[in-house]
CSV table of C-alpha atoms in Angstrom, one decimal:
chain,number,residue,atom,x,y,z
U,100,MET,CA,143.4,70.1,63.5
U,101,LYS,CA,141.8,71.5,60.0
U,102,LEU,CA,138.6,70.1,61.4
U,103,LEU,CA,138.8,72.0,63.8
U,104,LYS,CA,139.8,75.7,62.4
U,105,LEU,CA,136.2,74.9,60.4
U,106,LEU,CA,134.5,74.7,63.3
U,107,LEU,CA,135.7,77.4,64.5
U,108,VAL,CA,135.6,79.4,61.3
U,109,CYS,CA,131.3,78.4,60.5
U,110,SER,CA,131.3,78.8,64.5
U,111,LEU,CA,132.5,82.7,64.1
U,112,PHE,CA,130.0,82.8,60.9
U,113,LEU,CA,127.0,81.4,62.6
U,114,ALA,CA,127.4,83.9,66.0
U,115,GLY,CA,128.3,86.8,63.5
U,116,ILE,CA,124.4,85.9,61.9
U,117,LEU,CA,123.2,85.8,65.0
U,118,VAL,CA,124.6,89.2,66.5
U,119,ASN,CA,124.0,90.5,62.9
U,120,ALA,CA,119.9,89.6,63.5
U,121,GLN,CA,120.0,90.5,67.0
U,122,GLU,CA,121.1,94.5,66.1
U,123,LYS,CA,119.0,94.3,63.1
U,124,GLU,CA,115.9,93.3,65.9
U,125,ALA,CA,117.3,96.5,68.7
U,126,ASN,CA,117.4,98.8,65.0
U,127,LYS,CA,113.7,97.6,63.4
U,128,ASN,CA,112.0,100.6,64.7
U,129,HIS,CA,115.5,103.1,64.4
U,130,SER,CA,114.2,105.0,61.3
U,131,CYS,CA,111.0,106.0,63.2
U,132,LEU,CA,112.4,106.1,66.5
U,133,LYS,CA,115.9,108.4,65.8
U,134,CYS,CA,113.5,111.6,65.7
U,135,HIS,CA,109.9,110.1,67.1
U,136,GLY,CA,112.5,108.7,69.9
U,137,HIS,CA,113.6,112.5,71.0
U,138,THR,CA,112.4,115.8,72.0
U,139,THR,CA,114.0,117.1,68.6
U,140,PHE,CA,114.3,116.0,65.3
U,141,LYS,CA,116.7,116.6,62.2
U,142,TYR,CA,115.6,116.9,59.0
U,143,MET,CA,117.8,117.8,55.6
U,144,ASN,CA,115.4,120.8,53.4
U,145,GLU,CA,117.8,119.5,50.1
U,146,ASP,CA,116.1,122.5,47.8
U,147,PHE,CA,118.1,124.5,49.8
U,148,GLY,CA,120.6,122.0,51.1
U,149,MET,CA,120.1,122.8,54.9
U,150,GLU,CA,120.0,120.4,58.0
U,151,ILE,CA,116.7,121.9,59.6
U,152,LYS,CA,116.1,121.0,63.5
U,153,GLU,CA,112.6,120.9,65.1
U,154,SER,CA,111.1,119.9,68.4
U,155,MET,CA,108.8,117.1,68.0
U,156,CYS,CA,105.2,117.5,69.0
U,157,ALA,CA,105.3,115.7,72.5
U,158,ASN,CA,102.1,113.6,71.5
U,159,ARG,CA,103.9,111.9,68.9
U,160,MET,CA,106.7,110.8,71.1
U,161,ILE,CA,107.7,107.7,72.3
U,162,ASP,CA,109.1,106.5,75.6
U,163,THR,CA,111.7,104.5,74.2
U,164,LEU,CA,112.5,102.4,76.6
U,165,ALA,CA,109.0,102.8,77.6
U,166,TYR,CA,107.9,101.4,74.6
U,167,ALA,CA,110.7,98.3,74.5
U,168,GLN,CA,109.5,97.0,78.3
U,169,SER,CA,105.5,97.0,77.1
U,170,ASN,CA,103.3,94.4,76.4
U,171,HIS,CA,103.8,95.5,72.2
U,172,GLY,CA,107.4,95.6,72.2
U,173,MET,CA,108.6,93.2,70.0
U,174,PHE,CA,106.5,94.8,67.4
U,175,LYS,CA,107.8,97.0,64.2
U,176,CYS,CA,105.8,100.4,64.2
U,177,THR,CA,104.7,99.3,60.6
U,178,ASP,CA,102.8,96.1,62.3
U,179,CYS,CA,100.3,99.3,63.1
U,180,HIS,CA,100.7,102.0,61.5
U,181,SER,CA,101.0,101.7,57.7
U,182,PRO,CA,104.6,101.6,55.8
U,183,GLU,CA,103.8,104.8,54.1
U,184,TYR,CA,104.9,106.6,57.0
U,185,GLU,CA,108.5,105.7,56.3
U,186,THR,CA,109.1,108.4,53.9
U,187,PHE,CA,109.4,111.3,55.2
U,188,PRO,CA,108.2,114.1,54.7
U,189,HIS,CA,105.2,111.9,56.1
U,190,PRO,CA,102.0,111.4,53.3
U,191,GLY,CA,99.2,113.9,54.9
U,192,GLN,CA,96.7,111.8,53.6
U,193,LEU,CA,97.9,109.4,56.3
U,194,ARG,CA,96.9,111.5,59.0
U,195,MET,CA,93.1,110.0,58.2
U,196,GLU,CA,94.7,106.7,59.3
U,197,LEU,CA,92.0,104.8,61.6
U,198,MET,CA,94.6,103.1,64.6
U,199,TYR,CA,93.4,99.3,65.3
U,200,ALA,CA,91.6,98.4,68.4
U,201,CYS,CA,92.9,95.7,70.7
U,202,ASN,CA,90.5,93.0,68.8
U,203,ASP,CA,91.6,93.2,65.6
U,204,CYS,CA,94.5,91.8,66.0
U,205,HIS,CA,94.0,89.9,69.6
U,206,GLY,CA,89.9,88.7,69.1
U,207,GLY,CA,89.4,85.3,68.3
U,208,ASP,CA,92.6,84.2,68.9
U,209,PRO,CA,92.7,81.2,70.8
U,210,GLU,CA,96.5,81.9,72.2
U,211,TYR,CA,94.9,85.5,74.2
U,212,ALA,CA,91.6,83.6,74.6
U,213,LYS,CA,92.5,83.7,78.6
U,214,PHE,CA,93.0,87.3,78.7
U,215,HIS,CA,89.0,87.4,77.3
U,216,PHE,CA,89.4,90.4,74.8
U,217,GLU,CA,85.6,90.0,73.6
U,218,ALA,CA,84.8,90.2,76.9
U,219,ILE,CA,86.5,93.0,77.5
U,220,GLU,CA,84.9,95.1,74.6
U,221,GLU,CA,81.4,94.1,75.8
U,222,ALA,CA,82.1,95.8,78.8
U,223,PHE,CA,83.8,98.6,77.0
U,224,TYR,CA,80.8,99.6,75.4
U,225,GLU,CA,78.2,99.3,78.4
U,226,SER,CA,81.2,102.0,80.2
U,227,MET,CA,79.9,105.2,80.5
U,228,HIS,CA,82.7,106.8,79.1
U,229,TYR,CA,82.0,105.0,75.8
U,230,ASN,CA,78.5,105.8,75.7
U,231,ARG,CA,79.2,109.7,76.6
U,232,SER,CA,81.5,109.8,74.2
U,233,PRO,CA,81.3,107.1,71.8
U,234,ASP,CA,83.0,108.7,68.8
U,235,ALA,CA,86.4,109.7,71.1
U,236,PHE,CA,87.0,106.8,73.6
U,237,THR,CA,88.6,103.6,72.4
U,238,CYS,CA,90.9,101.1,74.1
U,239,TRP,CA,94.2,103.4,73.7
U,240,SER,CA,92.2,106.0,75.3
U,241,CYS,CA,93.3,104.7,78.8
U,242,HIS,CA,95.4,102.3,77.3
U,243,ASN,CA,98.8,103.7,75.5
U,244,PRO,CA,99.8,101.0,72.9
U,245,HIS,CA,103.1,102.4,73.0
U,246,THR,CA,103.9,101.4,77.1
U,247,TYR,CA,100.9,99.0,78.2
U,248,LYS,CA,102.4,96.9,80.4
U,249,THR,CA,99.7,94.1,82.1
U,250,GLN,CA,99.8,94.8,86.0
U,251,ALA,CA,97.0,92.7,87.4
U,252,ARG,CA,98.8,89.3,86.3
U,253,VAL,CA,102.3,90.0,87.4
U,254,GLY,CA,102.7,92.5,89.9
U,255,GLU,CA,104.3,91.0,93.1
U,256,ASN,CA,103.8,94.7,94.6
U,257,ILE,CA,99.9,95.6,94.8
U,258,ILE,CA,100.8,99.4,95.5
U,259,GLU,CA,102.9,99.1,92.3
U,260,THR,CA,99.7,97.8,90.5
U,261,VAL,CA,97.7,100.5,92.0
U,262,ARG,CA,99.9,103.2,91.1
U,263,TYR,CA,99.9,101.6,87.5
U,264,ASP,CA,96.7,102.0,86.8
U,265,ASN,CA,94.9,104.6,89.0
U,266,ASN,CA,97.9,107.1,87.2
U,267,ILE,CA,96.0,105.3,83.6
U,268,CYS,CA,93.3,107.1,84.6
U,269,LEU,CA,94.6,110.4,86.0
U,270,SER,CA,96.5,110.7,82.7
U,271,CYS,CA,92.9,111.7,81.6
U,272,HIS,CA,91.5,113.1,85.3
U,273,ALA,CA,94.4,114.6,86.2
U,274,ASP,CA,95.5,116.9,83.0
U,275,VAL,CA,92.7,118.9,81.9
U,276,SER,CA,94.1,118.7,77.9
U,277,LYS,CA,93.5,115.1,77.6
U,278,TYR,CA,90.7,115.5,79.5
U,279,GLU,CA,89.3,117.6,77.2
U,280,LEU,CA,90.1,115.8,73.8
U,281,LEU,CA,87.2,113.3,75.6
U,282,THR,CA,84.3,115.3,76.8
U,283,GLU,CA,83.1,118.8,76.8
U,284,ARG,CA,81.9,118.7,80.4
U,285,GLU,CA,83.5,120.4,82.9
U,286,ASN,CA,87.0,119.0,84.4
U,287,ILE,CA,85.7,116.8,88.1
U,288,ASN,CA,88.1,117.9,90.8
U,289,ILE,CA,89.0,114.3,92.2
U,290,LEU,CA,90.6,115.3,95.5
U,291,GLN,CA,87.1,117.0,95.9
U,292,SER,CA,85.0,114.7,95.0
U,293,HIS,CA,86.6,112.3,97.3
U,294,ASP,CA,86.9,114.7,99.9
U,295,TRP,CA,84.3,112.2,102.3
U,296,LEU,CA,86.9,109.0,101.6
U,297,PRO,CA,89.0,109.2,105.0
U,298,ASN,CA,92.7,108.8,104.7
U,299,GLN,CA,92.3,110.0,101.6
U,300,GLU,CA,96.0,109.6,100.4
U,301,LEU,CA,96.1,106.4,102.1
U,302,HIS,CA,92.9,105.3,100.1
U,303,PHE,CA,94.4,106.5,97.1
U,304,LYS,CA,98.0,105.0,97.9
U,305,SER,CA,96.0,101.6,98.1
U,306,VAL,CA,92.9,100.5,96.0
U,307,ARG,CA,92.5,101.3,92.5
U,308,CYS,CA,90.2,103.9,91.3
U,309,ILE,CA,88.2,101.0,89.4
U,310,GLU,CA,87.9,99.0,93.1
U,311,CYS,CA,85.0,101.7,93.1
U,312,HIS,CA,84.2,102.9,90.1
U,313,THR,CA,83.8,99.7,87.9
U,314,GLN,CA,81.0,97.5,87.9
U,315,LEU,CA,82.3,93.7,89.5
U,316,SER,CA,82.2,91.1,86.5
U,317,ASP,CA,82.4,87.1,87.2
U,318,SER,CA,84.7,86.8,84.5
U,319,LEU,CA,86.8,89.2,83.8
U,320,LEU,CA,90.3,90.1,86.4
U,321,VAL,CA,89.8,93.5,85.4
U,322,SER,CA,86.0,94.8,85.4
U,323,HIS,CA,86.3,97.4,82.0
U,324,VAL,CA,82.6,98.7,82.6
U,325,VAL,CA,83.4,101.9,84.2
U,326,MET,CA,80.2,103.4,86.2
U,327,PRO,CA,78.5,106.7,86.5
U,328,ARG,CA,79.3,108.7,89.5
U,329,ASP,CA,76.3,107.7,91.0
U,330,SER,CA,76.5,104.1,91.0
U,331,ALA,CA,80.2,104.1,92.3
U,332,ILE,CA,80.7,101.7,95.9
U,333,ARG,CA,80.4,104.4,99.0
U,334,GLU,CA,80.0,101.7,101.8
U,335,CYS,CA,83.0,101.4,104.1
U,336,THR,CA,81.7,97.9,104.3
U,337,SER,CA,82.2,97.2,101.0
U,338,CYS,CA,85.6,96.9,101.2
U,339,HIS,CA,85.8,96.9,105.1
U,340,SER,CA,84.1,93.2,106.3
U,341,ALA,CA,85.5,89.8,105.9
U,342,ASN,CA,83.6,89.7,102.9
U,343,SER,CA,85.6,92.0,101.3
U,344,HIS,CA,85.0,93.6,97.8
U,345,LEU,CA,88.7,94.2,97.3
U,346,MET,CA,89.1,90.4,97.0
U,347,ALA,CA,87.2,90.2,94.0
U,348,SER,CA,88.9,93.0,92.4
U,349,LEU,CA,92.1,94.6,93.7
U,350,TYR,CA,93.4,91.1,95.0
U,351,ARG,CA,91.8,88.7,93.0
U,352,TYR,CA,94.5,87.2,90.9
U,353,LYS,CA,96.6,87.1,93.9
U,354,SER,CA,93.9,85.2,96.2
U,355,LEU,CA,92.9,82.8,93.3
U,356,GLU,CA,97.3,82.0,92.5
U,357,SER,CA,97.0,81.9,96.5
U,358,ARG,CA,94.5,79.8,98.9
U,359,LYS,CA,96.6,79.8,101.9
U,360,GLY,CA,95.0,80.9,104.9
U,361,GLY,CA,98.9,81.2,106.8
U,362,GLY,CA,96.5,82.0,109.7
U,363,PHE,CA,95.0,85.5,108.3
U,364,LEU,CA,91.9,86.0,107.2
U,365,ASN,CA,92.4,87.6,103.0
U,366,ALA,CA,95.7,86.8,103.5
U,367,VAL,CA,96.7,88.3,100.2
U,368,ILE,CA,95.5,91.7,101.5
U,369,LEU,CA,98.4,91.4,104.1
U,370,ASN,CA,101.6,91.8,102.3
U,371,ASP,CA,100.9,95.1,100.9
U,372,SER,CA,98.2,96.6,103.0
U,373,TYR,CA,96.6,96.5,106.3
U,374,VAL,CA,92.5,96.7,105.4
U,375,ILE,CA,90.6,97.3,109.2
U,376,GLY,CA,88.2,94.7,109.3
U,377,ALA,CA,89.0,93.1,106.2
U,378,ASN,CA,92.1,90.8,107.1
U,379,ARG,CA,92.1,89.7,111.0
U,380,ASN,CA,94.2,86.6,112.1
U,381,GLN,CA,92.2,83.8,112.6
U,382,TYR,CA,94.7,82.3,115.4
U,383,LEU,CA,94.5,85.4,117.8
U,384,ASN,CA,90.5,85.5,117.1
U,385,ILE,CA,89.8,82.2,118.5
U,386,LEU,CA,93.2,82.7,121.1
U,387,SER,CA,90.9,86.4,122.0
U,388,VAL,CA,87.7,84.5,123.0
U,389,VAL,CA,89.3,82.2,125.1
U,390,ILE,CA,91.4,84.5,127.3
U,391,PHE,CA,87.9,86.6,127.2
U,392,GLY,CA,85.4,83.3,128.0
U,393,LEU,CA,88.3,81.9,131.0
U,394,VAL,CA,88.6,86.0,132.4
U,395,LEU,CA,84.5,85.9,132.4
U,396,ILE,CA,84.2,82.3,133.8
U,397,GLY,CA,86.9,83.1,136.5
U,398,ILE,CA,85.2,86.5,137.3
U,399,PHE,CA,81.7,84.2,137.8
U,400,THR,CA,83.1,81.6,140.1
U,401,HIS,CA,84.5,84.4,141.9
U,402,ALA,CA,81.2,86.0,142.3
U,403,LEU,CA,79.6,82.4,142.7
U,404,ILE,CA,81.5,81.3,145.1
U,405,ARG,CA,81.0,84.8,147.1
U,406,ILE,CA,77.7,84.1,147.0
U,407,LEU,CA,78.0,80.7,148.8
U,408,LYS,CA,80.0,82.0,151.1
U,409,ARG,CA,78.3,85.5,152.0
U,410,LYS,CA,76.5,83.9,155.3
I,927,MET,CA,91.0,98.2,157.0
I,928,ALA,CA,90.5,102.0,158.7
I,929,ASP,CA,86.9,102.2,160.3
I,930,GLU,CA,87.4,105.9,159.4
I,931,LYS,CA,86.0,107.9,156.0
I,932,LEU,CA,89.2,108.3,154.0
I,933,TYR,CA,88.5,111.7,151.3
I,934,LEU,CA,90.7,109.1,148.3
I,935,TYR,CA,89.6,110.5,145.8
I,936,PRO,CA,89.8,114.4,145.0
I,937,ILE,CA,87.6,115.7,142.4
I,938,TRP,CA,90.1,115.9,139.8
I,939,ILE,CA,90.4,112.0,139.3
I,940,ARG,CA,86.9,111.5,139.9
I,941,ILE,CA,86.5,113.3,136.4
I,942,TRP,CA,89.3,112.3,135.2
I,943,HIS,CA,87.8,108.6,135.6
I,944,TRP,CA,84.7,108.9,134.6
I,945,LEU,CA,85.6,110.9,131.7
I,946,ASN,CA,88.4,107.9,130.9
I,947,ALA,CA,86.0,105.1,131.8
I,948,VAL,CA,83.1,106.8,129.0
I,949,PHE,CA,85.7,107.4,126.3
I,950,PHE,CA,87.1,103.9,126.8
I,951,ILE,CA,83.8,102.5,126.4
I,952,VAL,CA,82.9,104.2,123.3
I,953,LEU,CA,86.4,103.4,121.9
I,954,LEU,CA,86.0,99.6,122.6
I,955,LEU,CA,82.7,99.4,121.8
I,956,THR,CA,83.4,101.2,118.1
I,957,GLY,CA,86.7,99.2,117.5
I,958,ILE,CA,84.8,95.9,118.2
I,959,SER,CA,82.5,97.2,115.3
I,960,MET,CA,85.6,98.1,112.6
I,961,GLN,CA,87.3,94.9,113.8
I,962,TYR,CA,84.5,93.0,113.2
I,963,SER,CA,83.1,94.8,110.6
I,964,ASN,CA,80.2,93.4,109.0
I,965,PRO,CA,77.0,95.2,108.1
I,966,ASP,CA,74.7,92.2,108.6
I,967,ASN,CA,75.1,92.1,112.4
I,968,PRO,CA,72.6,94.9,113.9
I,969,PHE,CA,74.4,94.6,117.3
I,970,LEU,CA,77.8,96.5,116.2
I,971,ILE,CA,78.4,100.2,115.3
I,972,SER,CA,78.0,101.1,111.6
I,973,PHE,CA,81.6,101.5,109.8
I,974,GLU,CA,81.2,105.0,108.7
I,975,LEU,CA,80.7,106.2,112.2
I,976,SER,CA,82.8,104.3,114.3
I,977,VAL,CA,85.7,105.3,112.4
I,978,GLN,CA,84.3,109.0,113.5
I,979,LEU,CA,84.6,108.1,116.8
I,980,HIS,CA,86.7,106.0,117.3
I,981,ASN,CA,89.2,109.2,115.7
I,982,ILE,CA,87.1,112.0,118.3
I,983,PHE,CA,87.2,109.5,121.2
I,984,GLY,CA,91.1,108.7,120.6
I,985,ILE,CA,91.7,112.1,120.4
I,986,LEU,CA,90.0,112.5,123.9
I,987,ILE,CA,91.1,110.5,125.3
I,988,SER,CA,94.9,111.0,124.8
I,989,ILE,CA,93.6,114.8,126.2
I,990,ASN,CA,92.4,113.2,129.3
I,991,TYR,CA,95.6,111.4,129.5
I,992,LEU,CA,98.1,113.9,129.4
I,993,ILE,CA,95.5,115.5,132.1
I,994,PHE,CA,96.2,112.0,134.5
I,995,ILE,CA,99.7,112.3,133.7
I,996,ILE,CA,100.1,116.3,134.5
I,997,GLY,CA,98.2,115.5,137.7
I,998,ASN,CA,100.7,112.5,138.5
I,999,LEU,CA,103.5,115.2,138.3
I,1000,PHE,CA,102.2,117.7,140.1
I,1001,THR,CA,100.1,116.4,143.0
I,1002,SER,CA,101.0,113.4,145.8
I,1003,ASN,CA,98.6,111.1,143.2
I,1004,GLY,CA,101.7,110.1,140.9
I,1005,LYS,CA,103.0,108.3,143.8
I,1006,GLN,CA,100.2,106.3,144.1
I,1007,TYR,CA,102.0,103.9,140.8
I,1008,LYS,CA,105.2,103.8,142.6
I,1009,MET,CA,106.6,100.4,143.5
I,1010,LYS,CA,110.0,98.4,145.0
I,1011,THR,CA,110.6,96.0,143.1
I,1012,LYS,CA,112.0,94.7,146.6
I,1013,GLY,CA,109.2,92.0,148.1
I,1014,LEU,CA,107.5,92.8,144.8
I,1015,PHE,CA,106.0,89.0,143.8
I,1016,LYS,CA,105.9,88.3,147.9
I,1017,ARG,CA,103.2,91.1,148.1
I,1018,LEU,CA,101.4,90.4,144.6
I,1019,TYR,CA,100.7,86.6,145.8
I,1020,ASP,CA,99.5,87.5,149.4
I,1021,GLN,CA,96.7,90.3,147.7
I,1022,SER,CA,96.0,87.1,145.4
I,1023,VAL,CA,95.8,83.9,147.9
I,1024,PHE,CA,93.3,87.0,149.7
I,1025,TYR,CA,91.4,87.4,146.6
I,1026,LEU,CA,91.1,83.3,146.3
I,1027,PHE,CA,91.4,81.8,149.5
I,1028,GLY,CA,91.5,84.5,152.0
I,1029,MET,CA,88.3,86.5,151.0
I,1030,PHE,CA,86.1,83.5,151.9
I,1031,LYS,CA,87.6,82.6,154.8
I,1032,LYS,CA,86.7,86.4,156.1
I,1033,GLN,CA,90.4,86.5,156.7
I,1034,ASP,CA,91.1,90.8,156.7
I,1035,PRO,CA,92.5,92.2,154.2
I,1036,PRO,CA,96.7,91.4,153.6
I,1037,PHE,CA,97.1,94.8,153.6
I,1038,ASP,CA,95.0,98.0,154.6
I,1039,ILE,CA,93.7,100.9,152.7
I,1040,SER,CA,95.3,104.3,153.4
I,1041,VAL,CA,95.6,108.0,152.5
I,1042,GLU,CA,99.5,107.2,151.1
I,1043,ASN,CA,98.3,104.2,150.4
I,1044,LYS,CA,94.9,103.8,148.2
I,1045,PHE,CA,96.0,100.6,146.3
I,1046,ASN,CA,97.1,97.4,147.6
I,1047,PRO,CA,100.2,95.7,145.7
I,1048,LEU,CA,97.8,93.8,143.1
I,1049,GLN,CA,95.7,97.5,142.1
I,1050,ARG,CA,98.8,99.1,141.7
I,1051,PHE,CA,100.6,97.0,140.1
I,1052,ILE,CA,97.8,96.3,137.6
I,1053,TYR,CA,96.6,100.3,137.1
I,1054,SER,CA,100.6,100.6,136.6
I,1055,THR,CA,100.9,98.5,133.4
I,1056,ALA,CA,97.8,99.4,132.3
I,1057,MET,CA,98.0,103.5,133.0
I,1058,TYR,CA,101.8,103.9,132.5
I,1059,ILE,CA,102.4,100.8,129.5
I,1060,GLY,CA,99.4,100.0,128.4
I,1061,PHE,CA,98.3,103.6,127.9
I,1062,PRO,CA,100.8,105.0,126.0
I,1063,ILE,CA,101.0,102.4,123.2
I,1064,ILE,CA,97.8,102.1,122.6
I,1065,ILE,CA,97.9,106.2,122.7
I,1066,ALA,CA,101.1,106.2,120.2
I,1067,SER,CA,100.0,103.1,117.7
I,1068,GLY,CA,96.2,105.3,117.9
I,1069,PHE,CA,98.3,108.5,116.6
I,1070,ALA,CA,99.8,106.4,114.1
I,1071,LEU,CA,97.6,105.2,112.4
I,1072,LEU,CA,95.2,108.1,112.6
I,1073,PHE,CA,97.9,110.0,110.5
I,1074,PRO,CA,99.5,106.7,108.5
I,1075,GLU,CA,101.7,108.9,106.7
I,1076,ILE,CA,104.1,108.4,109.0
I,1077,ILE,CA,104.2,104.9,109.4
I,1078,ILE,CA,107.5,103.0,108.1
I,1079,PRO,CA,106.0,101.2,105.1
I,1080,GLN,CA,107.4,97.9,105.8
I,1081,ILE,CA,108.5,96.0,108.5
I,1082,PHE,CA,110.2,92.7,108.0
I,1083,GLY,CA,108.3,92.5,104.7
I,1084,LEU,CA,105.3,92.5,106.1
I,1085,SER,CA,102.8,96.0,106.2
I,1086,GLY,CA,103.8,99.2,108.8
I,1087,ILE,CA,100.1,99.1,109.0
I,1088,LEU,CA,99.4,95.7,110.1
I,1089,ILE,CA,101.9,95.6,112.7
I,1090,THR,CA,101.0,98.9,114.2
I,1091,ALA,CA,97.0,98.2,114.1
I,1092,LEU,CA,98.3,94.7,115.5
I,1093,ILE,CA,99.7,96.3,118.5
I,1094,HIS,CA,96.8,98.8,119.1
I,1095,VAL,CA,94.5,95.9,118.3
I,1096,ILE,CA,96.2,93.5,121.2
I,1097,ILE,CA,96.5,96.5,123.8
I,1098,GLY,CA,93.6,97.1,123.3
I,1099,PHE,CA,92.3,93.4,124.1
I,1100,ILE,CA,94.6,94.0,127.0
I,1101,LEU,CA,92.9,97.0,128.4
I,1102,SER,CA,89.8,95.4,128.5
I,1103,LEU,CA,89.9,92.2,130.1
I,1104,PHE,CA,91.1,95.4,132.7
I,1105,LEU,CA,87.9,96.6,132.2
I,1106,PHE,CA,86.0,93.8,133.1
I,1107,ILE,CA,88.0,92.6,136.0
I,1108,HIS,CA,88.1,96.1,137.1
I,1109,ILE,CA,84.6,96.4,137.4
I,1110,TYR,CA,84.1,93.4,139.1
I,1111,VAL,CA,86.7,93.6,141.9
I,1112,CYS,CA,84.7,96.6,142.5
I,1113,THR,CA,82.2,95.1,144.1
I,1114,ILE,CA,84.2,93.7,146.4
I,1115,GLY,CA,83.8,96.0,149.0
I,1116,ALA,CA,81.8,97.2,152.5
I,1117,SER,CA,79.1,96.6,149.9
I,1118,ILE,CA,78.4,95.8,146.0
I,1119,SER,CA,77.9,99.8,145.6
I,1120,SER,CA,80.2,101.3,147.3
I,1121,ASN,CA,83.2,101.3,146.1
I,1122,PHE,CA,81.5,102.8,143.0
I,1123,LYS,CA,80.2,105.3,145.7
I,1124,SER,CA,83.8,106.0,146.4
I,1125,MET,CA,84.8,107.2,143.0
I,1126,ILE,CA,81.8,109.6,143.2
I,1127,THR,CA,81.8,110.9,146.1
I,1128,GLY,CA,85.8,110.8,146.5
I,1129,TRP,CA,85.6,108.9,150.4
I,1130,HIS,CA,85.9,105.6,151.1
């Protein structure tokens, strides 16, 4: 009986430690997010003994839910930002802090080798984004470190992946204030520059901008060589053909994962979309040729008998 | 067969028929060019042009179909597409036997052509099916593909566009078989070209 009591006390103690650890884990960023996770924040003006409430600058705000679900959600803010931020008011010189880029953490790490971060960096240096604004453009210009989630590898639903990835492009190309941060150029009207595309809305929902605007890469799942406007794909048959470009880009991961034909050519496209010319049912193809052949044979035989019986 | 000439095809039917023929052939060629899209195949029309032509001629054939339906509603031509179900199978069988065997034995056709009965039972059955089942389906599915936002995104876990496109392609294929058989059967007349001439002059 004593032993049982002892065990009970021990297990309660252990459970207490675990709950405490979990709470600590959940609250690891509390001191930052109590201000940066909200639209307003409060602080005490010690000199005058007043509590001041102010609004949080929009681009300093963190979507706490998106952060927790993002690839970097397990990190403490001070893993990437200076620990000096823990004091308030934050010291002014911290504004000069340079942000880490992807390869500062991921470079040379065998655990992340499958993501090919080095190859991505090389591709990025070739992209017109980097070459037009080498000082302004970084990984974070497209991949928000506080919300970024790998999509192409996990996204079961291609339409979701398309929406997520296109929103990355649109975060600048549909938002003048962010666009102006990176370039002096006049904003591009995407709807106008794509007015040649039939069923524009359907195309925008079904394929990613990068399908046509990046150079395909053999080693990378998602190409990072964003090309200048003149080099973008404008040929319908690049996607609308049996040898569809989409199989090497949007559907690449799915096609690598699933080689099953299912009777359909480029079958992986089917669950999410239909690309005229790219997916055809092989059985229906054969059946149509057989039926058409039989009709022609029937006509030919009938005509032949007519000729023979004419006299 | 009646010896005197019959005026079977009034001008509006002839115009409708030949427009329908031209529109259908353009749709068939452009449809094949899209379905089997391949930039390296010199026999196919370019994809971009095919899309444009298919859209334009799809709308034109739909308008022409509307004219056909209205014409059939307000003229006696509509009656040519009505069938009595009683004895239908027997009539279809008799006409088929004639095409397969009887005509080679120089037998007379089992059903006479008249102004009230310009189609034989087999023609009546196939034309009615093509015009009142095939055409509405292919036009409706084509309209949906022209405005894909009206298509339900997922049907039984499959892309709604895929199902619509499959229906469109299958009906298109069946109608294209009809075209080949129709042209061939038209050579079975007083002479090989007489039925074609009838559809130009109106006189059978």
